[in-house]
mmCIF file of C-alpha atoms in Angstrom:
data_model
loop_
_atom_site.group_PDB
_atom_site.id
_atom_site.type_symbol
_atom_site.label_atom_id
_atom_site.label_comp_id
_atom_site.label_asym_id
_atom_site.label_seq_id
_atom_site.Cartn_x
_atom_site.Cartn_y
_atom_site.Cartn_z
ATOM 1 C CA UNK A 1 0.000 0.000 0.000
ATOM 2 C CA UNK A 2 2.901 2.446 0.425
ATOM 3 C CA UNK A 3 3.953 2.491 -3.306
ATOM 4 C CA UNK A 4 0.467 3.278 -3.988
ATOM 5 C CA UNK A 5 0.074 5.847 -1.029
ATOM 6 C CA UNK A 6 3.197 7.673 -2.155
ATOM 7 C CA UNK A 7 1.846 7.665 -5.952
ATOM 8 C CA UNK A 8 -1.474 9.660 -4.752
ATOM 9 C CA UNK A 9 0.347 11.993 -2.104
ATOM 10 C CA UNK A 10 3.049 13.044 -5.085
ATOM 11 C CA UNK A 11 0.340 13.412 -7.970
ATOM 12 C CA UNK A 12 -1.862 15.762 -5.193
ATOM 13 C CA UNK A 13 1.332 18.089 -4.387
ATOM 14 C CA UNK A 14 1.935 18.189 -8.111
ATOM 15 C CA UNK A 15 -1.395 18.931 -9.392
ATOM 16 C CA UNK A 16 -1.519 21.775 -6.607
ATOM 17 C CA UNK A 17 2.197 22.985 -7.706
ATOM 18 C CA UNK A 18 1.233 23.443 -11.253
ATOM 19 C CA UNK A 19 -1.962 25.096 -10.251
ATOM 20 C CA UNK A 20 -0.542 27.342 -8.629
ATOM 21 C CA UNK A 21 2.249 28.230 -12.118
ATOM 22 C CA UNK A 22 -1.050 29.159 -13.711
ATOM 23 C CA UNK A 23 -0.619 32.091 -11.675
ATOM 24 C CA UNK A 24 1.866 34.666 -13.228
ATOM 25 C CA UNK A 25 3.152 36.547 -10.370
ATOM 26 C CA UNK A 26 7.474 36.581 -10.431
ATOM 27 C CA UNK A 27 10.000 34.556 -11.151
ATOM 28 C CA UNK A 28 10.629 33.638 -7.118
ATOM 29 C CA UNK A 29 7.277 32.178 -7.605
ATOM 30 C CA UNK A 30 8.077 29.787 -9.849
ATOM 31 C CA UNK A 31 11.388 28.582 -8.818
ATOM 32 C CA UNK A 32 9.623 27.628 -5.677
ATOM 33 C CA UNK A 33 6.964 25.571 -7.088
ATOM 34 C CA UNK A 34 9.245 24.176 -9.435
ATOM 35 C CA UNK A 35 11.229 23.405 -5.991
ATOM 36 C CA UNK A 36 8.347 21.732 -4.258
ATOM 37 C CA UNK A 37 7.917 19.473 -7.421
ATOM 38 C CA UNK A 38 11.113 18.670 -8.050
ATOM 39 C CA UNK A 39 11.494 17.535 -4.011
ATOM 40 C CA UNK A 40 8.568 15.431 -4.339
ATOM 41 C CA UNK A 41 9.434 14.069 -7.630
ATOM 42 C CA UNK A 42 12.721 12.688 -5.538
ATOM 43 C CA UNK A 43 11.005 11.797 -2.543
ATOM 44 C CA UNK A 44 8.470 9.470 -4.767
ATOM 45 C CA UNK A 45 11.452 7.978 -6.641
ATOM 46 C CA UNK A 46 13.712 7.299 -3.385
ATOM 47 C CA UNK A 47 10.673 5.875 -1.385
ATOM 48 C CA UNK A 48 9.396 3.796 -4.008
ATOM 49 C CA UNK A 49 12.340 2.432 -4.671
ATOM 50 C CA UNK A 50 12.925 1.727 -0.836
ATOM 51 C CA UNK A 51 9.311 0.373 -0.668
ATOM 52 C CA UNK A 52 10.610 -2.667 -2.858
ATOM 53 C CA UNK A 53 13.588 -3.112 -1.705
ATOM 54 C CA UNK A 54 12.398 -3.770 1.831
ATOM 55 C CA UNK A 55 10.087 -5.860 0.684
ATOM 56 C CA UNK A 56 12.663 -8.295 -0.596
ATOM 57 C CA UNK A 57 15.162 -7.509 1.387
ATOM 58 C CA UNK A 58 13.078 -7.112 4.710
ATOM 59 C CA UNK A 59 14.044 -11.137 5.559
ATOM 60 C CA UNK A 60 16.489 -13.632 4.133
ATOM 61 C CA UNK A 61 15.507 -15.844 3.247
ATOM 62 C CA UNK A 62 12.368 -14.474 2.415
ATOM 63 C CA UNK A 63 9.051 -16.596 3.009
ATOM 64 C CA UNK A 64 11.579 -15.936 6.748
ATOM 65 C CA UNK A 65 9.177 -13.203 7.410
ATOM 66 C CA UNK A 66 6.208 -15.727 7.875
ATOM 67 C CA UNK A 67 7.394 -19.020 7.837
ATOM 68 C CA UNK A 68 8.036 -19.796 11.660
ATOM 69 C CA UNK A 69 9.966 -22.340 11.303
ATOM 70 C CA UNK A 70 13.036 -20.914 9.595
ATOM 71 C CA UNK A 71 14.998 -20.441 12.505
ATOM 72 C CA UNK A 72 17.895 -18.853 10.730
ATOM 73 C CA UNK A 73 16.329 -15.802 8.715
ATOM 74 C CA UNK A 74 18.216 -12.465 8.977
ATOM 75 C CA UNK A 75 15.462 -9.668 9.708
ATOM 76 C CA UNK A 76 15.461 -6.010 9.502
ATOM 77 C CA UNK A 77 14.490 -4.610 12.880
ATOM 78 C CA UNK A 78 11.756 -1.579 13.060
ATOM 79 C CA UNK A 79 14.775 0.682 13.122
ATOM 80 C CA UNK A 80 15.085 1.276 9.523
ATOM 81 C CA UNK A 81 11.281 1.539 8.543
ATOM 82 C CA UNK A 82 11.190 4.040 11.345
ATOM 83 C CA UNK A 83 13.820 6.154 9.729
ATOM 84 C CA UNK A 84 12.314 6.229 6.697
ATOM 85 C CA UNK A 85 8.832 7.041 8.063
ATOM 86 C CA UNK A 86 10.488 10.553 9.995
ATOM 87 C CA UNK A 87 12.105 11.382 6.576
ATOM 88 C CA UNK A 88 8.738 10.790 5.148
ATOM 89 C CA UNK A 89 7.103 12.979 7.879
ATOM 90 C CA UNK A 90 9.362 15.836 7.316
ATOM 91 C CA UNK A 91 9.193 16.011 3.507
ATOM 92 C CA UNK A 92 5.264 15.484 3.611
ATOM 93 C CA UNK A 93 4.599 17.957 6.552
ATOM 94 C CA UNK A 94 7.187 20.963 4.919
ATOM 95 C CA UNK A 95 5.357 20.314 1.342
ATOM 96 C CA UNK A 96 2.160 20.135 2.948
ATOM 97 C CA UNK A 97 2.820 23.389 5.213
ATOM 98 C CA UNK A 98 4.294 25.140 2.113
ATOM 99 C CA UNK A 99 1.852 24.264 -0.523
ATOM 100 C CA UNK A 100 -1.117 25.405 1.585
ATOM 101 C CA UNK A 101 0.761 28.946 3.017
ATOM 102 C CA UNK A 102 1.898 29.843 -0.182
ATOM 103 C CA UNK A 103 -1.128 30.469 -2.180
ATOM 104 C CA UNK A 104 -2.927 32.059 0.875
ATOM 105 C CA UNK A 105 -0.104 34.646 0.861
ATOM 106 C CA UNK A 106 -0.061 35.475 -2.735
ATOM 107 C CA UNK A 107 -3.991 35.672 -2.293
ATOM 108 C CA UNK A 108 -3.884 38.071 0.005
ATOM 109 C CA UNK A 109 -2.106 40.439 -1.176
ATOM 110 C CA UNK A 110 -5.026 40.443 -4.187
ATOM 111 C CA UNK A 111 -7.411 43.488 -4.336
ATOM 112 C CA UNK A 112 -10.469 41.355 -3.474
ATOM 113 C CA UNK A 113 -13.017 41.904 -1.027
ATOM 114 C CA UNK A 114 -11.871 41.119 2.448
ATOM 115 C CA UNK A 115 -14.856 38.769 2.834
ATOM 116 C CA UNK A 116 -13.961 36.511 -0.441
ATOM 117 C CA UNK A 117 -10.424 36.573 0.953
ATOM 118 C CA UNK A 118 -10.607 34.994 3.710
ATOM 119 C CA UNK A 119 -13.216 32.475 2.373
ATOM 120 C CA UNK A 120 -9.948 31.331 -0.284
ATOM 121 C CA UNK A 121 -7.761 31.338 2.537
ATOM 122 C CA UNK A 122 -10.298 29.167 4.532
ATOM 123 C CA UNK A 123 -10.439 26.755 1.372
ATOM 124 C CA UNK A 124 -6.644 26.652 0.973
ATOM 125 C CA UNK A 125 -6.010 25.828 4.244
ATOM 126 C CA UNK A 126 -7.571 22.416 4.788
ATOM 127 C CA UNK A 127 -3.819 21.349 3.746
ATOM 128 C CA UNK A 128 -3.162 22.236 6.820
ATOM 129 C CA UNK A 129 -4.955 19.932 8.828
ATOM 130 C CA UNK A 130 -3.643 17.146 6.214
ATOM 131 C CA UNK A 131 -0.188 18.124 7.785
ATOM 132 C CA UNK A 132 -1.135 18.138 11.340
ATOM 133 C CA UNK A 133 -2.703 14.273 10.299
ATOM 134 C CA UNK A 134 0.836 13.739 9.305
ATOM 135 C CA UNK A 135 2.692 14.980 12.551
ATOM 136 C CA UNK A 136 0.065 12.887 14.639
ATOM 137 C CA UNK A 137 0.943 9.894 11.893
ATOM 138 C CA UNK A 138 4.612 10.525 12.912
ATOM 139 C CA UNK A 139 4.495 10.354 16.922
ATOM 140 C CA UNK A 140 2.414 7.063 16.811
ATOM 141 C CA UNK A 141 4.984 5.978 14.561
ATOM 142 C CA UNK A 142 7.653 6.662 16.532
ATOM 143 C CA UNK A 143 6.157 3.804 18.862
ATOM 144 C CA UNK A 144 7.240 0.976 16.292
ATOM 145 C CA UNK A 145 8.846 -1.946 17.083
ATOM 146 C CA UNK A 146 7.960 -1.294 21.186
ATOM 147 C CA UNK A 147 7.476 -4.603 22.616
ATOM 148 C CA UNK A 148 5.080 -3.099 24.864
ATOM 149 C CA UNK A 149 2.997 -1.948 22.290
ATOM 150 C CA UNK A 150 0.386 -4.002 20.413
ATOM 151 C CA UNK A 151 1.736 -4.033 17.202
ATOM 152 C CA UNK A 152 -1.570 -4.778 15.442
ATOM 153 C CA UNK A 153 -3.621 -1.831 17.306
ATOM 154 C CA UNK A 154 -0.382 0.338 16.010
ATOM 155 C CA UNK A 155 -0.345 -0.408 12.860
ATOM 156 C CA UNK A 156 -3.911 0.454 12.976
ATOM 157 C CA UNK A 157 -3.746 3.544 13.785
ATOM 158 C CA UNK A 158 -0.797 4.507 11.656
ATOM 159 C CA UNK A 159 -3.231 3.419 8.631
ATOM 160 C CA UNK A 160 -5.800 5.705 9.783
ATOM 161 C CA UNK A 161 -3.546 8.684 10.224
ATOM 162 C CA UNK A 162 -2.437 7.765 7.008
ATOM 163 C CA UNK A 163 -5.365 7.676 5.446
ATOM 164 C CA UNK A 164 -6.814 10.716 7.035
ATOM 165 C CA UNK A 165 -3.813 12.743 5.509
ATOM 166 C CA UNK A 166 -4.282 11.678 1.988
ATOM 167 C CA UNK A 167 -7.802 12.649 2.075
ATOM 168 C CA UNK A 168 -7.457 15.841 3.482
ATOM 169 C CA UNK A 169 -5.222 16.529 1.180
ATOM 170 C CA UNK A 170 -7.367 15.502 -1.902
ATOM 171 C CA UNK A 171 -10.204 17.714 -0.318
ATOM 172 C CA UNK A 172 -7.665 20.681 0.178
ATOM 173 C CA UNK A 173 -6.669 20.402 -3.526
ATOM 174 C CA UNK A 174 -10.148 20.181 -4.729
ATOM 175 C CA UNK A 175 -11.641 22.742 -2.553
ATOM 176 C CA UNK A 176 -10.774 25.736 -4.521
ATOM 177 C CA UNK A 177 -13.775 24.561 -7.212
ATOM 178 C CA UNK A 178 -15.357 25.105 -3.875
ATOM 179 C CA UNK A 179 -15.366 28.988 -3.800
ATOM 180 C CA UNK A 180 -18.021 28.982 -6.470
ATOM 181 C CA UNK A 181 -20.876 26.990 -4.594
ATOM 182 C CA UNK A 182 -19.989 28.173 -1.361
ATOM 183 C CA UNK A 183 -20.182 31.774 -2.517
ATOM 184 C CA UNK A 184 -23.857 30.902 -4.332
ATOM 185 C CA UNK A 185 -24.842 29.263 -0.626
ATOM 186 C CA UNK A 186 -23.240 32.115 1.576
ATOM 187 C CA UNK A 187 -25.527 34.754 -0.903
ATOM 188 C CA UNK A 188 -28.523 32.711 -0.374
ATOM 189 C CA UNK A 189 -28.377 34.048 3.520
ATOM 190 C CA UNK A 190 -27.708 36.945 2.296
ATOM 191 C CA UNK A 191 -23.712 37.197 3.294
ATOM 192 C CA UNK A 192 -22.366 38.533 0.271
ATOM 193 C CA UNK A 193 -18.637 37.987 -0.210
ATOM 194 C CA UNK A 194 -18.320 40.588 -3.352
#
């Protein structure tokens, strides 16, 4: 599920990167989006390729990982996956962080009625939550490989958090299509945003 994970979390930061190049503003702009796509670009690239590998390379033998009765199978400990999940954290949190702050910044600076402003700003920042999903995803992670921990409940709950991230995020990246209904809903109680 990782590879696949990864896939949708890079194509969401991208499609919100080069949404935000549609916007002509300077050329600090776009070396910073082009940034933010070229780091995820890497990150989906490095962890995909670590996905596999640790899939084969997680036990050998092999069929070690399940097969109880291979006594001598050399195993990966929780150490490494851990790693990897705090370098995951980081690059998904900063992305996150910066791909939701930087529109609302360039928005408002926008002659547009205070009102309409703040509803954008409200929209764009859902990716924020998708990053605090991810910081909460990192401290239970941080409890792998604890003996005292149940590792199924864990893993559990690092799915959800998981989970709950990506589809913030889709909502966050989606939710500027929002402005339009919302705006028609908001007028019907008569709270005009123009």
């Amino acid at each position: 599920a990782i590879p696949v994970w990864n896939a949708a979390m890079t194509c969401i930061k991208i499609s919100v990167a080069l949404s935000l190049l549609r916007i002509p503003v300077n050329r600090a702009w776009t070396v910073f989006l082009w940034t933010v796509t070229a780091t995820q670009v890497a990150y989906f690239i490095g962890n995909t390729v670590y996905a596999f590998l640790y899939a084969f390379l997680a036990c050998v033998p092999l069929h070690g990982i399940w097969d109880l009765t291979v006594t001598d199978a050399h195993c990966l400990g929780p150490a490494s996956p851990r790693i990897v999940s705090n370098v995951e954290s980081a690059v998904n949190i900063t992305t996150d962080f910066l791909l939701s702050l930087a529109p609302m910044v360039l928005l408002w600076g926008l002659r547009r009625p205070l009102r309409e402003r703040i509803l954008v700003c409200g929209l764009m920042g859902i990716g924020l939550f998708a990053s605090v999903a991810c910081i909460v995803k990192a401290v239970v992670v941080r409890q792998w490989g604890d003996p005292a921990v149940d590792a199924w409940e864990l893993a559990m709950a690092i799915a959800t958090w998981t989970i709950i991230e990506q589809l913030l995020a889709v909502l966050a990246v989606c939710s500027p299509s929002l402005k339009g209904p919302l705006q028609r809903i908001l007028g019907r109680f008569g709270i005009l945003l123009t």
